[in-house]
Structures are given as structure tokens and as C-alpha cells.
PDB file of C-alpha atoms in Angstrom:
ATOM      1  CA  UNK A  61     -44.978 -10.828 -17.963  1.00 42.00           C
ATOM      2  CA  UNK A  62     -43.913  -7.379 -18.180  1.00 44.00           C
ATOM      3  CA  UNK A  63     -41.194  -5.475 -15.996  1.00 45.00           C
ATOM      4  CA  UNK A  64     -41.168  -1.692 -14.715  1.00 44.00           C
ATOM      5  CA  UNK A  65     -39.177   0.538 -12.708  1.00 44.00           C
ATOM      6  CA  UNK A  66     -41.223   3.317 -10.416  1.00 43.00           C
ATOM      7  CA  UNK A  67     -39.178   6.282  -9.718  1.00 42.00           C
ATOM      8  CA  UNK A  68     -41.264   8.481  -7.344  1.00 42.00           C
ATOM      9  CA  UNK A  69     -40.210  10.014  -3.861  1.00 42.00           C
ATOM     10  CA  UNK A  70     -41.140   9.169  -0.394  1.00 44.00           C
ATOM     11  CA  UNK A  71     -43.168  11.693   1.480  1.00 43.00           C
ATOM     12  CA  UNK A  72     -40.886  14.286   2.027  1.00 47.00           C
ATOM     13  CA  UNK A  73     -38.108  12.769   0.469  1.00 47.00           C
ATOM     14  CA  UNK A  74     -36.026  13.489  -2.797  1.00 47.00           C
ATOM     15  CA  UNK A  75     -37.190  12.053  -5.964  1.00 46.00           C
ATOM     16  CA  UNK A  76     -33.940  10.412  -6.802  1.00 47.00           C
ATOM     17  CA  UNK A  77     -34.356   8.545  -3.489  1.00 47.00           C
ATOM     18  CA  UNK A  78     -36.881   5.928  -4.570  1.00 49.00           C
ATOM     19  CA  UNK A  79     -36.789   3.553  -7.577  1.00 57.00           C
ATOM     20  CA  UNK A  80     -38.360   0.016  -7.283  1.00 61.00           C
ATOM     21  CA  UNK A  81     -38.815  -2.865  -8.968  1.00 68.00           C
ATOM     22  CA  UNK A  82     -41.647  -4.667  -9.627  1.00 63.00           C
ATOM     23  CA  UNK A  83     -43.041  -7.219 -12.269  1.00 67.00           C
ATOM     24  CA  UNK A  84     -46.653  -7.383 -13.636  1.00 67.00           C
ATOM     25  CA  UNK A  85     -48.036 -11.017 -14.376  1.00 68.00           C
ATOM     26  CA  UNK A  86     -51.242 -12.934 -14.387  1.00 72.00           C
ATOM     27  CA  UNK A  87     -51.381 -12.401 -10.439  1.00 73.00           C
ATOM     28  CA  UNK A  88     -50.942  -8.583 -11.242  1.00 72.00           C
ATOM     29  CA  UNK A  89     -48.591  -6.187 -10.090  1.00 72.00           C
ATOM     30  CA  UNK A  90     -45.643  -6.828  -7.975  1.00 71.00           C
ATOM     31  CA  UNK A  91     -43.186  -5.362  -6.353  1.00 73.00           C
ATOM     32  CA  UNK A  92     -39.448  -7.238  -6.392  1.00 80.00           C
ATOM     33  CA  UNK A  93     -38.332  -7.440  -2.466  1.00 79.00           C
ATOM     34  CA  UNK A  94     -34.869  -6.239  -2.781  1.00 80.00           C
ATOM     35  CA  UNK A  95     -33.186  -4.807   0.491  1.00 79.00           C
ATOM     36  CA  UNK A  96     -33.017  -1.510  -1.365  1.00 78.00           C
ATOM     37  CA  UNK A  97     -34.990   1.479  -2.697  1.00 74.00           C
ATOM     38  CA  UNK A  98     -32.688   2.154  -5.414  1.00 80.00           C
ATOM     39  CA  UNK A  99     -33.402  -1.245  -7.709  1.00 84.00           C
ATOM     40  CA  UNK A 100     -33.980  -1.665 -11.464  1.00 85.00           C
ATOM     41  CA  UNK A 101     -35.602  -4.635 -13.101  1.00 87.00           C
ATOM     42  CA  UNK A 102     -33.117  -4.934 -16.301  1.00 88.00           C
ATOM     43  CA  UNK A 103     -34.123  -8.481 -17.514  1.00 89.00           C
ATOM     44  CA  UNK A 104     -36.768 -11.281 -17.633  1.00 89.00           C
ATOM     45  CA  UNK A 105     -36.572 -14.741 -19.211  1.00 91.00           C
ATOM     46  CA  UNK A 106     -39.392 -16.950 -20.317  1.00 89.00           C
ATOM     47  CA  UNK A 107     -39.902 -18.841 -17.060  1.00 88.00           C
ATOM     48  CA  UNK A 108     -40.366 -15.375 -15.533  1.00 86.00           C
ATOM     49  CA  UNK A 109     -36.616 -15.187 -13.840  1.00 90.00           C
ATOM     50  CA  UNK A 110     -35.811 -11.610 -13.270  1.00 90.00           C
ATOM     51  CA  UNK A 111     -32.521 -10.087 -13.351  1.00 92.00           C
ATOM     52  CA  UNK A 112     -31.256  -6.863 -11.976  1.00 91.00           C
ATOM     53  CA  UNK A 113     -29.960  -4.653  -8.943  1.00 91.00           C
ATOM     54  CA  UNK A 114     -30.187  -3.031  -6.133  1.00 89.00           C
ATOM     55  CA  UNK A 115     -27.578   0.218  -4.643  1.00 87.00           C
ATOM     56  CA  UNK A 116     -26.924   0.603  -1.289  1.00 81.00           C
ATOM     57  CA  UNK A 117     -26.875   4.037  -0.980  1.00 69.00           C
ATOM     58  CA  UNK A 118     -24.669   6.137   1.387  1.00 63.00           C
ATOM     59  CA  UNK A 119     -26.212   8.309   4.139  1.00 52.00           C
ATOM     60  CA  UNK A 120     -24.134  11.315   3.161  1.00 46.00           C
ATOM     61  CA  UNK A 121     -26.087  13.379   1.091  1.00 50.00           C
ATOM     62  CA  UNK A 122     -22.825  14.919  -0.452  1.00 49.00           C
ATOM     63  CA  UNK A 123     -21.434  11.983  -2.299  1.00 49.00           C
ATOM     64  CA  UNK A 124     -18.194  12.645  -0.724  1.00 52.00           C
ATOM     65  CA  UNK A 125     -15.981   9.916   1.587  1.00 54.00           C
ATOM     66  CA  UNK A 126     -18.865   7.364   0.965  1.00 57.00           C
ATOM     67  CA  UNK A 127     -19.130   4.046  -1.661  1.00 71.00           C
ATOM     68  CA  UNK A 128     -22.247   3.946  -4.110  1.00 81.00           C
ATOM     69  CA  UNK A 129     -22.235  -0.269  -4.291  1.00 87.00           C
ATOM     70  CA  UNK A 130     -24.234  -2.309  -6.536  1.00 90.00           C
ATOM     71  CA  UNK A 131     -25.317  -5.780  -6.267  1.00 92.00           C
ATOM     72  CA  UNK A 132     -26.920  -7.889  -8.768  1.00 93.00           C
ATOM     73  CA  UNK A 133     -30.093  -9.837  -8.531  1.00 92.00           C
ATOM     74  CA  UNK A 134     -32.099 -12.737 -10.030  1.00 92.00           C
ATOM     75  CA  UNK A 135     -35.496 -13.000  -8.643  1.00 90.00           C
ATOM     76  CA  UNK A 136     -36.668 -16.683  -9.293  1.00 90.00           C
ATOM     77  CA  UNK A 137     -39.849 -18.568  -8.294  1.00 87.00           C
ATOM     78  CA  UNK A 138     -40.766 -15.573  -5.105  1.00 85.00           C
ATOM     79  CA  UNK A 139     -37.047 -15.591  -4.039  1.00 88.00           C
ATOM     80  CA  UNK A 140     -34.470 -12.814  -4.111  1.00 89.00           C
ATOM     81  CA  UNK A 141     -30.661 -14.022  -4.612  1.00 90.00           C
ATOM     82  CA  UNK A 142     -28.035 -11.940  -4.878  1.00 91.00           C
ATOM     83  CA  UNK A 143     -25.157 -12.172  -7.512  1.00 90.00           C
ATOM     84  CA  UNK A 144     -21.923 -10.200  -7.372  1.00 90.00           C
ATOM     85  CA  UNK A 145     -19.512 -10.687 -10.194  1.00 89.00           C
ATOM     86  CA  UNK A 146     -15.863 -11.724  -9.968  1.00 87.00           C
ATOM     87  CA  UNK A 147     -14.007  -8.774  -8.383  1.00 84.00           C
ATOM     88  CA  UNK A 148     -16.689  -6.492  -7.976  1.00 85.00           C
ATOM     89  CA  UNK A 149     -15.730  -5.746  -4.640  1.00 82.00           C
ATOM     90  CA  UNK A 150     -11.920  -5.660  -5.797  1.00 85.00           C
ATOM     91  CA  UNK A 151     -11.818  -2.258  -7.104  1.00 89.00           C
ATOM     92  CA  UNK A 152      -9.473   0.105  -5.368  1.00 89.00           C
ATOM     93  CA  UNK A 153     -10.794   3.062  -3.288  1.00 88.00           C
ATOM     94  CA  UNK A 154      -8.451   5.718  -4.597  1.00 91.00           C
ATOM     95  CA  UNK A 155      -6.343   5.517  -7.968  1.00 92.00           C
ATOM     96  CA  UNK A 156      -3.955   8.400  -9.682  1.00 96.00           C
ATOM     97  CA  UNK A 157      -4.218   9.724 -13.475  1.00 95.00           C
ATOM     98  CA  UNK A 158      -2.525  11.996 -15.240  1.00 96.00           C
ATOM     99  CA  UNK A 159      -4.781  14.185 -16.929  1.00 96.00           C
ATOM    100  CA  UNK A 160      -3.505  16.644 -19.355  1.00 96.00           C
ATOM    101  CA  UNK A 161      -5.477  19.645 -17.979  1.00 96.00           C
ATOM    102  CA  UNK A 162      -4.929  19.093 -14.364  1.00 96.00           C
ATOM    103  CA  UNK A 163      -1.842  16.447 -13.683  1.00 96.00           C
ATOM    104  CA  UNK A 164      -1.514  14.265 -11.672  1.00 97.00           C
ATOM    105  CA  UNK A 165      -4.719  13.803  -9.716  1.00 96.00           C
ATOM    106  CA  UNK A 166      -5.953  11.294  -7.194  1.00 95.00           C
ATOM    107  CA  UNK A 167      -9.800   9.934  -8.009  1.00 94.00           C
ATOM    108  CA  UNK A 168     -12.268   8.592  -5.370  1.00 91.00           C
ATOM    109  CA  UNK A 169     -14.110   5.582  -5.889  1.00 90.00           C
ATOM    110  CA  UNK A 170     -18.275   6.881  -5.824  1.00 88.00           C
ATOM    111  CA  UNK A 171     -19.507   3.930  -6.923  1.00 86.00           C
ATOM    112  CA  UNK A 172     -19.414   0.291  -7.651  1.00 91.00           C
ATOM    113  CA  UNK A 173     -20.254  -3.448  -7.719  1.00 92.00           C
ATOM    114  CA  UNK A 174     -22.530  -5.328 -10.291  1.00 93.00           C
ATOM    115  CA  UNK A 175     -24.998  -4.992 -12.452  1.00 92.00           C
ATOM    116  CA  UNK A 176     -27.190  -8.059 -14.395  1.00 93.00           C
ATOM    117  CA  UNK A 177     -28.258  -6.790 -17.817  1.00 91.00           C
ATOM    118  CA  UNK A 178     -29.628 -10.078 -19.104  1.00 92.00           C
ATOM    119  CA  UNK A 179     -30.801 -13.425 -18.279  1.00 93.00           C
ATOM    120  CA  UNK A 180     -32.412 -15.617 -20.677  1.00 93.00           C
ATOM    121  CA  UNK A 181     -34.420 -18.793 -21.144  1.00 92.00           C
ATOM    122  CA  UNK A 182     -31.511 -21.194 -19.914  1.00 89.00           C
ATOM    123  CA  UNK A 183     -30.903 -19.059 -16.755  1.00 89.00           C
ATOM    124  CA  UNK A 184     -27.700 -17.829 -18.160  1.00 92.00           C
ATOM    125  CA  UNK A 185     -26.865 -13.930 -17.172  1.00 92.00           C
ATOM    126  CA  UNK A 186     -25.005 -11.103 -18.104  1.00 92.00           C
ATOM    127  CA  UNK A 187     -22.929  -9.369 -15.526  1.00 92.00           C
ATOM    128  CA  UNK A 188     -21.001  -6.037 -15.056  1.00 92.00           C
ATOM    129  CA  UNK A 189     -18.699  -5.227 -12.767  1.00 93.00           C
ATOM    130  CA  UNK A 190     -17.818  -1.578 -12.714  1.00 92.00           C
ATOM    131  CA  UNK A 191     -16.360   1.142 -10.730  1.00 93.00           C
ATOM    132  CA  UNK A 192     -16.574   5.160 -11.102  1.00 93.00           C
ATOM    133  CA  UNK A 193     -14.184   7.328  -9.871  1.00 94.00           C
ATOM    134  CA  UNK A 194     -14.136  11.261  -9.705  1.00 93.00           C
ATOM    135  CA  UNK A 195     -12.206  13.941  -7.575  1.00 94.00           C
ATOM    136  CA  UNK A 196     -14.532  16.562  -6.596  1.00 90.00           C
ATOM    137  CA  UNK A 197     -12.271  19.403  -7.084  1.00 93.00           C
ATOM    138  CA  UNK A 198     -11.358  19.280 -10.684  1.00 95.00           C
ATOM    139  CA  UNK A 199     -14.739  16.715 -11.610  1.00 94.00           C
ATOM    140  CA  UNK A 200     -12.197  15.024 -13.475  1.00 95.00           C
ATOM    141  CA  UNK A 201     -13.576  11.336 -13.614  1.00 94.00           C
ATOM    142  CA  UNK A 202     -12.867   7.824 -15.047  1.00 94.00           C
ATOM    143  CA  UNK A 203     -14.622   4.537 -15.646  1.00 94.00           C
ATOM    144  CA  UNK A 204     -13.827   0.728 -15.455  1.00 93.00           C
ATOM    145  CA  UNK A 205     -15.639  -2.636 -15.993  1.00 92.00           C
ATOM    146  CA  UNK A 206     -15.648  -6.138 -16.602  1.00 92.00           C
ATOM    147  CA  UNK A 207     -18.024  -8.029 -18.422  1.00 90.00           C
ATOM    148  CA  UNK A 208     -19.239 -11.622 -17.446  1.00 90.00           C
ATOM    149  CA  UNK A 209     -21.694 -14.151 -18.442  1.00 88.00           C
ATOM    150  CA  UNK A 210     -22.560 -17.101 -16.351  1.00 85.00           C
ATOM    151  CA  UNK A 211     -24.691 -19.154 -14.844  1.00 77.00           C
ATOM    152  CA  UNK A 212     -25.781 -18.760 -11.423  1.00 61.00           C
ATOM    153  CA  UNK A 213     -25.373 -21.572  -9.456  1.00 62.00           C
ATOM    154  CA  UNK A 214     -28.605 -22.656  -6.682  1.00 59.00           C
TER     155      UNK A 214
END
């Protein structure tokens, strides 16, 4: 078993737009069904159990007033489930810092949610939940996450 990520654009789309999934086997190539076109394949155990994730992307091109969220995935025996992390929907849009070249300044939440790094033989995973945050005037930016590992229950 082997995994790959395909980054290639749609007809008349940007590149950045497409990156899928997919898993290569005795059966051949595969794509991974995830309800996305912005997935990664990040891990694969012995019984062939894939981990990963999938962003649902905004519609507005700019970035701006919109949520980037992530959602883990283990892909198991044909079947896509998807596994959020404690509190990966808990982060708070907005937040303040003071950052000593600019203040006080209020950051937007861009993007979010969970990613699985690692699943291995026993089914365990690894999870992230993270959230970015930026203000678009100054690009002054900060990160946050949580790390988990766990065992998804069926």
C-alpha cells in the first residue's frame, strides 16, 4: 500500500484549488471519497486504515470574513468517517494581542479544526486541533493547537 496526494487544477480553475487523496494497492489506484477537494492522505497502518483530512474551503476568494475548517479522517475497509478532536470547533472567532510593533490588535480566525497525522497498526491516531489567526492589515498572525491521541471509536 502506498499513499499520494495529487495537487493539480480543475479546468479553468486555480491550482491551489484541487488536492486529493488517493491510495494505491493491489486493486490499483484509488481515490479517498472525502466530501472535499482540498484532502491529504497523512497516514496508513498495516491493515490499510488511512488517516487524514479534508478543508472545507470558503467561497470568498479573498480569505477575508470566511473560516478555513479542517476535519479529520480515517478511511477504513471502503468507508469514510470523520474525526474531529476535542474542541476543534471551540476556538474563538476573533482574539486580541499585544504586539510590540503594532499594539493592541484584534486577529481573525482563517482557519481551523483537525488534522490526523498518524494512525497505526492498533487503530490508534494522532490528532491536532489548531486554529490560525491573522489581521489583514498589519499580517500580524498567531497560532494555537492541541495535540491528541486516541482511539476512534466504531
Amino acid at each position: 500500500l502506498a499513499l499520494f496526494e495529487e495537487t493539480f487544477p480543475a479546468p479553468g480553475e486555480d491550482p491551489f484549488n484541487q488536492q486529493l487523496a488517493f491510495i494505491v494497492d493491489k486493486d490499483g489506484p484509488r481515490f479517498i471519497p472525502t466530501p472535499s477537494q482540498l484532502a491529504a492522505a497523512t497516514g496508513i497502518n498495516g491493515s490499510g486504515d488511512v488517516a487524514g483530512y479534508y478543508i472545507l474551503a470558503p467561497l470568498n476568494p479573498a480569505g477575508t470574513d470566511e473560516v478555513w475548517l479542517a476535519h479529520g479522517y480515517v478511511y477504513r475497509d471502503g468507508l469514510l468517517n470523520t474525526v474531529d478532536a476535542p474542541g476543534s470547533s471551540d476556538w474563538p472567532l476573533t482574539l486580541t494581542v499585544d504586539d510590540p510593533d503594532f499594539g493592541m490588535v484584534e486577529l481573525q480566525r482563517i482557519y481551523s479544526g483537525t488534522i490526523l497525522n498518524a494512525i497505526n497498526d492498533g487503530g490508534q491516531i494522532v490528532a491536532r486541533s489548531f486554529a490560525s489567526y491573522l489581521d489583514f492589515d498589519t499580517f500580524v498572525s498567531q497560532d494555537f493547537e492541541r495535540t491528541y491521541i486516541g482511539t476512534p471509536v466504531d
